[in-house]
Structure formats: structure tokens, C-alpha cells
Amino acid sequence: MSQIRTVTIGDIAIANDAPFALIAGPCQLESLDHARMLAEKIAAAAEANDTKWIFKASYDKANRSSLQGKRGLGMDEGLKILQTIRREFGVPVLTDVHESAHCAPVAEVVDVLQIPAFLCRQTDLLIAAGETGKAVNVKKGQFLAPWDMANVADKIASTGNEQIMLCERGTSFGYNMLVSDMRSLPIMAETGRPVVFDATHSVQMPGGQGTSSGGKREYVEPLARAALAIGCAAVFMETHEDPDNAPSDGPNMVPVQVLGHVLHGLRAIDDLTKGRTEALASVFA
């Protein structure tokens, strides 16, 4: 196994042997007021559970199931909102990039560029993201073996940027179904790079509702617990105050009202896995 690497984002040290970080926010940006409201609730849940976090939201969802799917606010408005959230809450921000030309302007605002799973083999996009010098979170394609992610990381690292995280988000299992092969976490960790578990997209049912994706949000928490029991650096979890009426990915988003409860259990498992037992007293009392 390669030496464990640490990706530093703001005051957060993300590594497979460090306390897990939370990457959380809505699937797509809806408005500044909405992003601010969710950021307040996520911040409160994270603080109550001693968890470092990164605000996540997309300005453009370019891979919707159908042409009618809502894509978001666009790059200009979206980046303004992310910049405001970053400034007001003092929290790092993450967003997706879909085109090489978007990487440089997005990197002027955000702390983490995220490569969508469908695009994880696009060499030009990976290199453009790496050249920004910002941290890059690459989602493993639903079609890709975990050991193949070493090649993906090497493309980014060829730019001299070692701020690379590898993200598991489920593997295609027949039509409209994903499964999480938990072996992928230690396999990707063999690269030494921080491994992220995307708990919400792992329960997605791509295109499962015909013109939109379905999902089973009730399995988000148990899968996140399993991932932390194995050991990983971060958990990616989309959240919303009214998932059933969210513009995208509602069926697999966690209601923000229960996020604190979910984090409480995840924190205990992470502490146990990584050998920090002092935080467990309240859980097992």
C-alpha cells in the first residue's frame, strides 16, 4: 500500500486515517436564500458532532435523465452564490465541472473541483482540473473497476497537483440500479489517496422514474455507516429540507432535519474504526 496522503482544504486535513470530513449540500443550487438556509442547518449539525465539512452544490446538472430535467442556475449565478456561502460561513465549497474550459474560472471561486462519474476518464477535463492547483474529487464511474482509478489519479497528478480524492458512488447492476461494492474503498485506498464515499448517489436508481432518477434514501445511513466501519476519509451526502419536492435527485437526498442524528452515529463509528474511543461514551451510555 502506498503512503497515506493528506489533502488539505482550508483547515480540513482529509486522509484515510484522519477523522472523516462531511461533504454536504443540495444536489443543485436553487437560490442564495436556499443555499444560505441549508448551510446554516448543515453547519449546526456538523458543529454539534465535531465534524469538519465542505459545502457542496452544483450550478449545472449537465447529465439529467431527460431534456425536461432542471439543470440549475448556470455558472455565473451559481459561482456568485458559492462565493457568498464560502465568505459568510467560512467553509470550503465544492462544485462539479463538466467541461475543460470551466475549470479555470470555477477554480477562482471554489476550493474543490468535482469530476462527475460519467466523465472520470475524460483526459482533457482531468488535466484541466489538475492544472488549477485546487483539490479535485473524482467520482468513480459506475462502469469502472476501483483499481482503474489509479490511472485516473495519475492523469491529474501529471500536472503536479497531488490534491486528489477518489470517490465511490456505486456500480451499475443491471438496468436502473446501483450497488455499493465496499471492497472498492480499501482497493482505492491502496493508492494512498483519500477515499470519499458518496452515500446518496450510491442509493440512486439512474433513470428509474422514466424521465428522472429514483432512489432509496432509507439506505443512505446504513451504507455510510458501513463505509466508515471499513474506513474512509470523507462522506459525501446531499441534503435538502424537502427532498420530495427538490428539483433533482430528491429520492436519494437526506432530509436536513435528520442530518444531526445521522452524523451522531457516523461520528461514533468513525471514532471506533480509527481508534478514538473517548468520543463513544455518550453513544453507549
PDB file of C-alpha atoms in Angstrom:
ATOM      1  CA  MET A   1       0.000   0.000   0.000  1.00  0.00           C
ATOM      2  CA  SER A   2       1.238   3.500  -0.836  1.00  0.00           C
ATOM      3  CA  GLN A   3       1.950   6.018   1.878  1.00  0.00           C
ATOM      4  CA  ILE A   4      -1.226   7.664   3.169  1.00  0.00           C
ATOM      5  CA  ARG A   5      -1.639  11.084   1.564  1.00  0.00           C
ATOM      6  CA  THR A   6      -3.400  14.083   3.037  1.00  0.00           C
ATOM      7  CA  VAL A   7      -5.427  16.580   1.018  1.00  0.00           C
ATOM      8  CA  THR A   8      -5.630  19.928   2.785  1.00  0.00           C
ATOM      9  CA  ILE A   9      -8.696  22.074   2.102  1.00  0.00           C
ATOM     10  CA  GLY A  10      -8.856  25.187   4.226  1.00  0.00           C
ATOM     11  CA  ASP A  11      -8.405  23.975   7.806  1.00  0.00           C
ATOM     12  CA  ILE A  12      -9.528  20.439   6.939  1.00  0.00           C
ATOM     13  CA  ALA A  13      -6.979  17.629   6.653  1.00  0.00           C
ATOM     14  CA  ILE A  14      -8.587  14.860   4.609  1.00  0.00           C
ATOM     15  CA  ALA A  15      -6.901  11.461   4.844  1.00  0.00           C
ATOM     16  CA  ASN A  16      -7.946   7.850   5.237  1.00  0.00           C
ATOM     17  CA  ASP A  17      -6.615   7.756   8.800  1.00  0.00           C
ATOM     18  CA  ALA A  18      -7.995  11.167   9.867  1.00  0.00           C
ATOM     19  CA  PRO A  19     -11.437  11.984  11.329  1.00  0.00           C
ATOM     20  CA  PHE A  20     -13.918  11.834   8.479  1.00  0.00           C
ATOM     21  CA  ALA A  21     -14.967  15.050   6.780  1.00  0.00           C
ATOM     22  CA  LEU A  22     -18.509  15.696   5.565  1.00  0.00           C
ATOM     23  CA  ILE A  23     -19.241  16.960   2.049  1.00  0.00           C
ATOM     24  CA  ALA A  24     -22.861  18.110   2.125  1.00  0.00           C
ATOM     25  CA  GLY A  25     -25.364  20.349   0.398  1.00  0.00           C
ATOM     26  CA  PRO A  26     -28.186  20.260  -2.135  1.00  0.00           C
ATOM     27  CA  CYS A  27     -27.941  18.486  -5.471  1.00  0.00           C
ATOM     28  CA  GLN A  28     -28.236  21.789  -7.317  1.00  0.00           C
ATOM     29  CA  LEU A  29     -28.296  25.444  -6.354  1.00  0.00           C
ATOM     30  CA  GLU A  30     -31.786  26.929  -6.231  1.00  0.00           C
ATOM     31  CA  SER A  31     -31.178  30.426  -4.842  1.00  0.00           C
ATOM     32  CA  LEU A  32     -28.887  32.279  -2.457  1.00  0.00           C
ATOM     33  CA  ASP A  33     -31.505  32.223   0.296  1.00  0.00           C
ATOM     34  CA  HIS A  34     -31.972  28.479  -0.121  1.00  0.00           C
ATOM     35  CA  ALA A  35     -28.233  27.787  -0.081  1.00  0.00           C
ATOM     36  CA  ARG A  36     -27.793  30.014   2.972  1.00  0.00           C
ATOM     37  CA  MET A  37     -30.619  28.242   4.837  1.00  0.00           C
ATOM     38  CA  LEU A  38     -29.158  24.804   4.152  1.00  0.00           C
ATOM     39  CA  ALA A  39     -25.642  25.929   5.018  1.00  0.00           C
ATOM     40  CA  GLU A  40     -26.886  27.158   8.395  1.00  0.00           C
ATOM     41  CA  LYS A  41     -28.527  23.828   9.156  1.00  0.00           C
ATOM     42  CA  ILE A  42     -25.561  21.763   7.961  1.00  0.00           C
ATOM     43  CA  ALA A  43     -23.162  23.933   9.971  1.00  0.00           C
ATOM     44  CA  ALA A  44     -25.225  23.419  13.120  1.00  0.00           C
ATOM     45  CA  ALA A  45     -25.368  19.631  12.641  1.00  0.00           C
ATOM     46  CA  ALA A  46     -21.647  19.435  11.895  1.00  0.00           C
ATOM     47  CA  GLU A  47     -20.654  21.601  14.848  1.00  0.00           C
ATOM     48  CA  ALA A  48     -22.819  19.567  17.218  1.00  0.00           C
ATOM     49  CA  ASN A  49     -20.989  16.439  16.097  1.00  0.00           C
ATOM     50  CA  ASP A  50     -17.461  17.866  15.927  1.00  0.00           C
ATOM     51  CA  THR A  51     -17.285  17.270  12.172  1.00  0.00           C
ATOM     52  CA  LYS A  52     -15.387  19.339   9.622  1.00  0.00           C
ATOM     53  CA  TRP A  53     -17.429  19.948   6.492  1.00  0.00           C
ATOM     54  CA  ILE A  54     -17.432  21.259   2.928  1.00  0.00           C
ATOM     55  CA  PHE A  55     -20.487  22.852   1.302  1.00  0.00           C
ATOM     56  CA  LYS A  56     -21.450  21.118  -1.936  1.00  0.00           C
ATOM     57  CA  ALA A  57     -23.840  22.331  -4.646  1.00  0.00           C
ATOM     58  CA  SER A  58     -23.930  22.252  -8.441  1.00  0.00           C
ATOM     59  CA  TYR A  59     -24.546  25.253 -10.669  1.00  0.00           C
ATOM     60  CA  ASP A  60     -25.283  22.972 -13.622  1.00  0.00           C
ATOM     61  CA  LYS A  61     -26.509  19.379 -13.675  1.00  0.00           C
ATOM     62  CA  ALA A  62     -25.469  18.550 -17.212  1.00  0.00           C
ATOM     63  CA  ASN A  63     -26.361  14.842 -17.083  1.00  0.00           C
ATOM     64  CA  ARG A  64     -30.097  14.880 -16.338  1.00  0.00           C
ATOM     65  CA  SER A  65     -32.179  11.845 -17.324  1.00  0.00           C
ATOM     66  CA  SER A  66     -34.261  13.848 -19.809  1.00  0.00           C
ATOM     67  CA  LEU A  67     -34.240  17.182 -21.582  1.00  0.00           C
ATOM     68  CA  GLN A  68     -37.001  18.353 -19.223  1.00  0.00           C
ATOM     69  CA  GLY A  69     -34.820  17.873 -16.120  1.00  0.00           C
ATOM     70  CA  LYS A  70     -33.915  21.068 -14.242  1.00  0.00           C
ATOM     71  CA  ARG A  71     -30.219  21.798 -14.615  1.00  0.00           C
ATOM     72  CA  GLY A  72     -29.607  24.618 -12.148  1.00  0.00           C
ATOM     73  CA  LEU A  73     -28.785  28.327 -12.171  1.00  0.00           C
ATOM     74  CA  GLY A  74     -25.824  28.356 -14.540  1.00  0.00           C
ATOM     75  CA  MET A  75     -22.171  29.093 -13.868  1.00  0.00           C
ATOM     76  CA  ASP A  76     -22.240  32.877 -13.393  1.00  0.00           C
ATOM     77  CA  GLU A  77     -25.063  32.996 -10.843  1.00  0.00           C
ATOM     78  CA  GLY A  78     -24.013  29.728  -9.241  1.00  0.00           C
ATOM     79  CA  LEU A  79     -20.450  30.845  -8.593  1.00  0.00           C
ATOM     80  CA  LYS A  80     -21.678  34.079  -7.027  1.00  0.00           C
ATOM     81  CA  ILE A  81     -23.777  32.063  -4.580  1.00  0.00           C
ATOM     82  CA  LEU A  82     -20.933  29.680  -3.771  1.00  0.00           C
ATOM     83  CA  GLN A  83     -18.606  32.616  -3.195  1.00  0.00           C
ATOM     84  CA  THR A  84     -21.121  34.151  -0.797  1.00  0.00           C
ATOM     85  CA  ILE A  85     -21.555  30.903   1.146  1.00  0.00           C
ATOM     86  CA  ARG A  86     -17.792  30.495   1.359  1.00  0.00           C
ATOM     87  CA  ARG A  87     -17.360  34.017   2.705  1.00  0.00           C
ATOM     88  CA  GLU A  88     -20.307  34.107   5.111  1.00  0.00           C
ATOM     89  CA  PHE A  89     -19.797  30.677   6.656  1.00  0.00           C
ATOM     90  CA  GLY A  90     -16.023  30.407   6.404  1.00  0.00           C
ATOM     91  CA  VAL A  91     -16.465  26.962   4.865  1.00  0.00           C
ATOM     92  CA  PRO A  92     -14.779  25.440   1.793  1.00  0.00           C
ATOM     93  CA  VAL A  93     -17.057  24.916  -1.214  1.00  0.00           C
ATOM     94  CA  LEU A  94     -17.218  22.225  -3.897  1.00  0.00           C
ATOM     95  CA  THR A  95     -18.951  22.087  -7.261  1.00  0.00           C
ATOM     96  CA  ASP A  96     -18.986  19.952 -10.414  1.00  0.00           C
ATOM     97  CA  VAL A  97     -17.228  20.829 -13.656  1.00  0.00           C
ATOM     98  CA  HIS A  98     -18.272  19.238 -16.940  1.00  0.00           C
ATOM     99  CA  GLU A  99     -16.053  20.999 -19.480  1.00  0.00           C
ATOM    100  CA  SER A 100     -12.342  21.734 -19.567  1.00  0.00           C
ATOM    101  CA  ALA A 101     -12.951  25.431 -20.225  1.00  0.00           C
ATOM    102  CA  HIS A 102     -14.940  25.741 -16.990  1.00  0.00           C
ATOM    103  CA  CYS A 103     -12.132  24.593 -14.689  1.00  0.00           C
ATOM    104  CA  ALA A 104     -10.088  27.798 -14.514  1.00  0.00           C
ATOM    105  CA  PRO A 105     -12.972  30.225 -13.839  1.00  0.00           C
ATOM    106  CA  VAL A 106     -14.591  27.839 -11.347  1.00  0.00           C
ATOM    107  CA  ALA A 107     -11.266  27.410  -9.521  1.00  0.00           C
ATOM    108  CA  GLU A 108     -11.156  31.166  -8.900  1.00  0.00           C
ATOM    109  CA  VAL A 109     -14.128  30.718  -6.536  1.00  0.00           C
ATOM    110  CA  VAL A 110     -14.286  27.170  -5.183  1.00  0.00           C
ATOM    111  CA  ASP A 111     -11.920  25.047  -3.114  1.00  0.00           C
ATOM    112  CA  VAL A 112     -12.708  21.663  -4.685  1.00  0.00           C
ATOM    113  CA  LEU A 113     -13.473  20.785  -8.305  1.00  0.00           C
ATOM    114  CA  GLN A 114     -15.567  17.642  -8.667  1.00  0.00           C
ATOM    115  CA  ILE A 115     -15.405  15.399 -11.715  1.00  0.00           C
ATOM    116  CA  PRO A 116     -18.753  13.634 -12.352  1.00  0.00           C
ATOM    117  CA  ALA A 117     -18.680   9.857 -12.606  1.00  0.00           C
ATOM    118  CA  PHE A 118     -19.629   9.775 -16.291  1.00  0.00           C
ATOM    119  CA  LEU A 119     -16.608  11.971 -17.080  1.00  0.00           C
ATOM    120  CA  CYS A 120     -13.940  10.326 -14.926  1.00  0.00           C
ATOM    121  CA  ARG A 121     -11.961   9.075 -17.954  1.00  0.00           C
ATOM    122  CA  GLN A 122     -12.022  12.363 -19.880  1.00  0.00           C
ATOM    123  CA  THR A 123      -8.317  13.122 -20.018  1.00  0.00           C
ATOM    124  CA  ASP A 124      -8.592  16.775 -21.079  1.00  0.00           C
ATOM    125  CA  LEU A 125     -11.062  17.528 -18.283  1.00  0.00           C
ATOM    126  CA  LEU A 126      -8.917  15.796 -15.650  1.00  0.00           C
ATOM    127  CA  ILE A 127      -5.786  17.632 -16.736  1.00  0.00           C
ATOM    128  CA  ALA A 128      -7.573  20.991 -16.853  1.00  0.00           C
ATOM    129  CA  ALA A 129      -8.865  20.406 -13.322  1.00  0.00           C
ATOM    130  CA  GLY A 130      -5.409  19.401 -12.120  1.00  0.00           C
ATOM    131  CA  GLU A 131      -3.796  22.453 -13.661  1.00  0.00           C
ATOM    132  CA  THR A 132      -5.880  24.744 -11.456  1.00  0.00           C
ATOM    133  CA  GLY A 133      -3.953  23.535  -8.408  1.00  0.00           C
ATOM    134  CA  LYS A 134      -7.204  23.127  -6.493  1.00  0.00           C
ATOM    135  CA  ALA A 135      -8.295  19.899  -4.815  1.00  0.00           C
ATOM    136  CA  VAL A 136     -10.066  17.513  -7.190  1.00  0.00           C
ATOM    137  CA  ASN A 137     -12.688  14.958  -6.129  1.00  0.00           C
ATOM    138  CA  VAL A 138     -13.128  12.363  -8.866  1.00  0.00           C
ATOM    139  CA  LYS A 139     -16.182  10.148  -8.764  1.00  0.00           C
ATOM    140  CA  LYS A 140     -15.538   6.598  -9.913  1.00  0.00           C
ATOM    141  CA  GLY A 141     -17.613   5.812 -12.980  1.00  0.00           C
ATOM    142  CA  GLN A 142     -20.462   3.373 -12.461  1.00  0.00           C
ATOM    143  CA  PHE A 143     -18.780   1.321 -15.197  1.00  0.00           C
ATOM    144  CA  LEU A 144     -15.254   1.383 -13.787  1.00  0.00           C
ATOM    145  CA  ALA A 145     -13.338  -1.054 -11.571  1.00  0.00           C
ATOM    146  CA  PRO A 146     -11.866   0.504  -8.417  1.00  0.00           C
ATOM    147  CA  TRP A 147      -8.315  -0.459  -9.355  1.00  0.00           C
ATOM    148  CA  ASP A 148      -8.685   1.534 -12.581  1.00  0.00           C
ATOM    149  CA  MET A 149      -8.970   4.748 -10.554  1.00  0.00           C
ATOM    150  CA  ALA A 150      -5.186   4.737 -10.120  1.00  0.00           C
ATOM    151  CA  ASN A 151      -4.931   5.647 -13.804  1.00  0.00           C
ATOM    152  CA  VAL A 152      -7.467   8.441 -13.309  1.00  0.00           C
ATOM    153  CA  ALA A 153      -5.463   9.863 -10.412  1.00  0.00           C
ATOM    154  CA  ASP A 154      -2.251   9.632 -12.438  1.00  0.00           C
ATOM    155  CA  LYS A 155      -3.744  11.854 -15.142  1.00  0.00           C
ATOM    156  CA  ILE A 156      -4.432  14.603 -12.610  1.00  0.00           C
ATOM    157  CA  ALA A 157      -1.094  14.110 -10.849  1.00  0.00           C
ATOM    158  CA  SER A 158       0.714  14.544 -14.181  1.00  0.00           C
ATOM    159  CA  THR A 159       0.042  18.276 -13.770  1.00  0.00           C
ATOM    160  CA  GLY A 160       1.954  18.346 -10.486  1.00  0.00           C
ATOM    161  CA  ASN A 161      -1.278  18.561  -8.471  1.00  0.00           C
ATOM    162  CA  GLU A 162      -1.440  15.895  -5.754  1.00  0.00           C
ATOM    163  CA  GLN A 163      -4.632  17.243  -4.135  1.00  0.00           C
ATOM    164  CA  ILE A 164      -6.677  14.271  -5.358  1.00  0.00           C
ATOM    165  CA  MET A 165      -9.595  12.430  -3.749  1.00  0.00           C
ATOM    166  CA  LEU A 166     -11.201   9.273  -5.173  1.00  0.00           C
ATOM    167  CA  CYS A 167     -14.942   8.855  -4.675  1.00  0.00           C
ATOM    168  CA  GLU A 168     -17.059   5.682  -4.677  1.00  0.00           C
ATOM    169  CA  ARG A 169     -20.655   6.221  -5.782  1.00  0.00           C
ATOM    170  CA  GLY A 170     -21.980   2.766  -6.680  1.00  0.00           C
ATOM    171  CA  THR A 171     -21.599   0.396  -9.604  1.00  0.00           C
ATOM    172  CA  SER A 172     -24.151  -0.395 -12.311  1.00  0.00           C
ATOM    173  CA  PHE A 173     -26.059  -3.580 -11.553  1.00  0.00           C
ATOM    174  CA  GLY A 174     -28.379  -4.289 -14.458  1.00  0.00           C
ATOM    175  CA  TYR A 175     -30.731  -1.507 -15.538  1.00  0.00           C
ATOM    176  CA  ASN A 176     -31.682   1.446 -13.280  1.00  0.00           C
ATOM    177  CA  MET A 177     -29.844   0.003 -10.305  1.00  0.00           C
ATOM    178  CA  LEU A 178     -26.589   0.624  -8.459  1.00  0.00           C
ATOM    179  CA  VAL A 179     -24.854  -1.435  -5.812  1.00  0.00           C
ATOM    180  CA  SER A 180     -22.007  -0.462  -3.497  1.00  0.00           C
ATOM    181  CA  ASP A 181     -19.078  -2.856  -3.566  1.00  0.00           C
ATOM    182  CA  MET A 182     -17.416  -1.971  -0.281  1.00  0.00           C
ATOM    183  CA  ARG A 183     -14.210  -3.659  -1.452  1.00  0.00           C
ATOM    184  CA  SER A 184     -13.682  -0.594  -3.623  1.00  0.00           C
ATOM    185  CA  LEU A 185     -12.864   1.542  -0.575  1.00  0.00           C
ATOM    186  CA  PRO A 186      -9.753  -0.365   0.561  1.00  0.00           C
ATOM    187  CA  ILE A 187      -8.798  -1.033  -3.067  1.00  0.00           C
ATOM    188  CA  MET A 188      -8.773   2.680  -3.901  1.00  0.00           C
ATOM    189  CA  ALA A 189      -7.125   3.412  -0.554  1.00  0.00           C
ATOM    190  CA  GLU A 190      -4.157   1.300  -1.714  1.00  0.00           C
ATOM    191  CA  THR A 191      -3.193   4.322  -3.832  1.00  0.00           C
ATOM    192  CA  GLY A 192      -2.727   6.233  -0.581  1.00  0.00           C
ATOM    193  CA  ARG A 193      -5.150   8.893  -1.758  1.00  0.00           C
ATOM    194  CA  PRO A 194      -8.129   9.933   0.377  1.00  0.00           C
ATOM    195  CA  VAL A 195     -11.243   7.919  -0.409  1.00  0.00           C
ATOM    196  CA  VAL A 196     -14.690   9.514  -0.314  1.00  0.00           C
ATOM    197  CA  PHE A 197     -17.913   7.523  -0.028  1.00  0.00           C
ATOM    198  CA  ASP A 198     -20.877   9.096  -1.817  1.00  0.00           C
ATOM    199  CA  ALA A 199     -23.716   7.760   0.316  1.00  0.00           C
ATOM    200  CA  THR A 200     -26.558   9.461  -1.546  1.00  0.00           C
ATOM    201  CA  HIS A 201     -25.708   8.641  -5.155  1.00  0.00           C
ATOM    202  CA  SER A 202     -24.922   5.064  -4.154  1.00  0.00           C
ATOM    203  CA  VAL A 203     -28.650   4.583  -3.478  1.00  0.00           C
ATOM    204  CA  GLN A 204     -29.705   6.304  -6.696  1.00  0.00           C
ATOM    205  CA  MET A 205     -31.719   4.447  -9.334  1.00  0.00           C
ATOM    206  CA  PRO A 206     -30.492   6.136 -12.542  1.00  0.00           C
ATOM    207  CA  GLY A 207     -33.404   6.936 -14.833  1.00  0.00           C
ATOM    208  CA  GLY A 208     -35.555   4.797 -12.557  1.00  0.00           C
ATOM    209  CA  GLN A 209     -38.600   7.075 -12.839  1.00  0.00           C
ATOM    210  CA  GLY A 210     -38.586   7.282 -16.609  1.00  0.00           C
ATOM    211  CA  THR A 211     -37.715  10.949 -17.097  1.00  0.00           C
ATOM    212  CA  SER A 212     -35.848  11.284 -13.798  1.00  0.00           C
ATOM    213  CA  SER A 213     -33.792   9.174 -11.419  1.00  0.00           C
ATOM    214  CA  GLY A 214     -35.261   7.353  -8.463  1.00  0.00           C
ATOM    215  CA  GLY A 215     -33.568   6.342  -5.260  1.00  0.00           C
ATOM    216  CA  LYS A 216     -33.881   4.780  -1.813  1.00  0.00           C
ATOM    217  CA  ARG A 217     -32.833   7.365   0.745  1.00  0.00           C
ATOM    218  CA  GLU A 218     -33.570   4.993   3.632  1.00  0.00           C
ATOM    219  CA  TYR A 219     -30.341   3.154   2.759  1.00  0.00           C
ATOM    220  CA  VAL A 220     -28.095   6.233   2.856  1.00  0.00           C
ATOM    221  CA  GLU A 221     -27.340   5.997   6.575  1.00  0.00           C
ATOM    222  CA  PRO A 222     -26.591   2.247   6.722  1.00  0.00           C
ATOM    223  CA  LEU A 223     -24.281   2.462   3.706  1.00  0.00           C
ATOM    224  CA  ALA A 224     -22.453   5.468   5.175  1.00  0.00           C
ATOM    225  CA  ARG A 225     -22.049   3.566   8.440  1.00  0.00           C
ATOM    226  CA  ALA A 226     -20.652   0.573   6.565  1.00  0.00           C
ATOM    227  CA  ALA A 227     -18.188   2.769   4.679  1.00  0.00           C
ATOM    228  CA  LEU A 228     -16.887   4.354   7.874  1.00  0.00           C
ATOM    229  CA  ALA A 229     -16.667   0.963   9.563  1.00  0.00           C
ATOM    230  CA  ILE A 230     -14.316  -0.074   6.749  1.00  0.00           C
ATOM    231  CA  GLY A 231     -12.513   3.245   6.879  1.00  0.00           C
ATOM    232  CA  CYS A 232     -12.568   6.236   4.543  1.00  0.00           C
ATOM    233  CA  ALA A 233     -11.599   9.889   4.569  1.00  0.00           C
ATOM    234  CA  ALA A 234     -14.917  11.607   3.850  1.00  0.00           C
ATOM    235  CA  VAL A 235     -18.619  11.035   3.335  1.00  0.00           C
ATOM    236  CA  PHE A 236     -20.483  12.820   0.544  1.00  0.00           C
ATOM    237  CA  MET A 237     -24.139  13.320   1.393  1.00  0.00           C
ATOM    238  CA  GLU A 238     -26.632  15.501  -0.447  1.00  0.00           C
ATOM    239  CA  THR A 239     -29.317  17.046   1.733  1.00  0.00           C
ATOM    240  CA  HIS A 240     -32.458  19.160   1.355  1.00  0.00           C
ATOM    241  CA  GLU A 241     -35.245  20.441   3.573  1.00  0.00           C
ATOM    242  CA  ASP A 242     -37.922  18.949   1.286  1.00  0.00           C
ATOM    243  CA  PRO A 243     -36.329  16.187  -0.801  1.00  0.00           C
ATOM    244  CA  ASP A 244     -39.603  15.015  -2.328  1.00  0.00           C
ATOM    245  CA  ASN A 245     -40.011  18.396  -3.999  1.00  0.00           C
ATOM    246  CA  ALA A 246     -36.357  19.078  -4.830  1.00  0.00           C
ATOM    247  CA  PRO A 247     -35.597  19.877  -8.486  1.00  0.00           C
ATOM    248  CA  SER A 248     -33.217  16.921  -8.832  1.00  0.00           C
ATOM    249  CA  ASP A 249     -32.115  13.753  -7.017  1.00  0.00           C
ATOM    250  CA  GLY A 250     -34.775  14.135  -4.326  1.00  0.00           C
ATOM    251  CA  PRO A 251     -35.361  10.390  -3.814  1.00  0.00           C
ATOM    252  CA  ASN A 252     -31.813   9.852  -2.586  1.00  0.00           C
ATOM    253  CA  MET A 253     -31.235  13.057  -0.590  1.00  0.00           C
ATOM    254  CA  VAL A 254     -31.245  13.093   3.219  1.00  0.00           C
ATOM    255  CA  PRO A 255     -33.732  15.451   4.901  1.00  0.00           C
ATOM    256  CA  VAL A 256     -31.581  18.112   6.526  1.00  0.00           C
ATOM    257  CA  GLN A 257     -33.793  17.907   9.626  1.00  0.00           C
ATOM    258  CA  VAL A 258     -32.260  14.496  10.488  1.00  0.00           C
ATOM    259  CA  LEU A 259     -28.689  15.246   9.432  1.00  0.00           C
ATOM    260  CA  GLY A 260     -27.512  15.811  13.001  1.00  0.00           C
ATOM    261  CA  HIS A 261     -28.860  12.429  14.091  1.00  0.00           C
ATOM    262  CA  VAL A 262     -27.171  10.727  11.152  1.00  0.00           C
ATOM    263  CA  LEU A 263     -23.851  12.423  11.875  1.00  0.00           C
ATOM    264  CA  HIS A 264     -24.005  11.393  15.529  1.00  0.00           C
ATOM    265  CA  GLY A 265     -23.942   7.718  14.568  1.00  0.00           C
ATOM    266  CA  LEU A 266     -21.356   8.190  11.838  1.00  0.00           C
ATOM    267  CA  ARG A 267     -19.030  10.060  14.179  1.00  0.00           C
ATOM    268  CA  ALA A 268     -19.136   7.202  16.702  1.00  0.00           C
ATOM    269  CA  ILE A 269     -18.350   4.562  14.083  1.00  0.00           C
ATOM    270  CA  ASP A 270     -15.520   6.618  12.618  1.00  0.00           C
ATOM    271  CA  ASP A 271     -14.018   7.157  16.058  1.00  0.00           C
ATOM    272  CA  LEU A 272     -14.178   3.441  16.801  1.00  0.00           C
ATOM    273  CA  THR A 273     -12.702   2.466  13.429  1.00  0.00           C
ATOM    274  CA  LYS A 274      -9.828   4.903  13.732  1.00  0.00           C
ATOM    275  CA  GLY A 275      -9.100   4.195  17.362  1.00  0.00           C
ATOM    276  CA  ARG A 276     -10.512   7.252  19.074  1.00  0.00           C
ATOM    277  CA  THR A 277     -12.712   5.749  21.785  1.00  0.00           C
ATOM    278  CA  GLU A 278     -13.050   8.781  24.038  1.00  0.00           C
ATOM    279  CA  ALA A 279     -15.966  10.097  21.972  1.00  0.00           C
ATOM    280  CA  LEU A 280     -18.005   6.912  22.303  1.00  0.00           C
ATOM    281  CA  ALA A 281     -19.167   7.249  25.905  1.00  0.00           C
ATOM    282  CA  SER A 282     -22.341   9.155  25.049  1.00  0.00           C
ATOM    283  CA  VAL A 283     -23.311   6.653  22.389  1.00  0.00           C
ATOM    284  CA  PHE A 284     -23.017   3.525  24.523  1.00  0.00           C
ATOM    285  CA  ALA A 285     -24.030   5.045  27.881  1.00  0.00           C
TER     286      ALA A 285
END
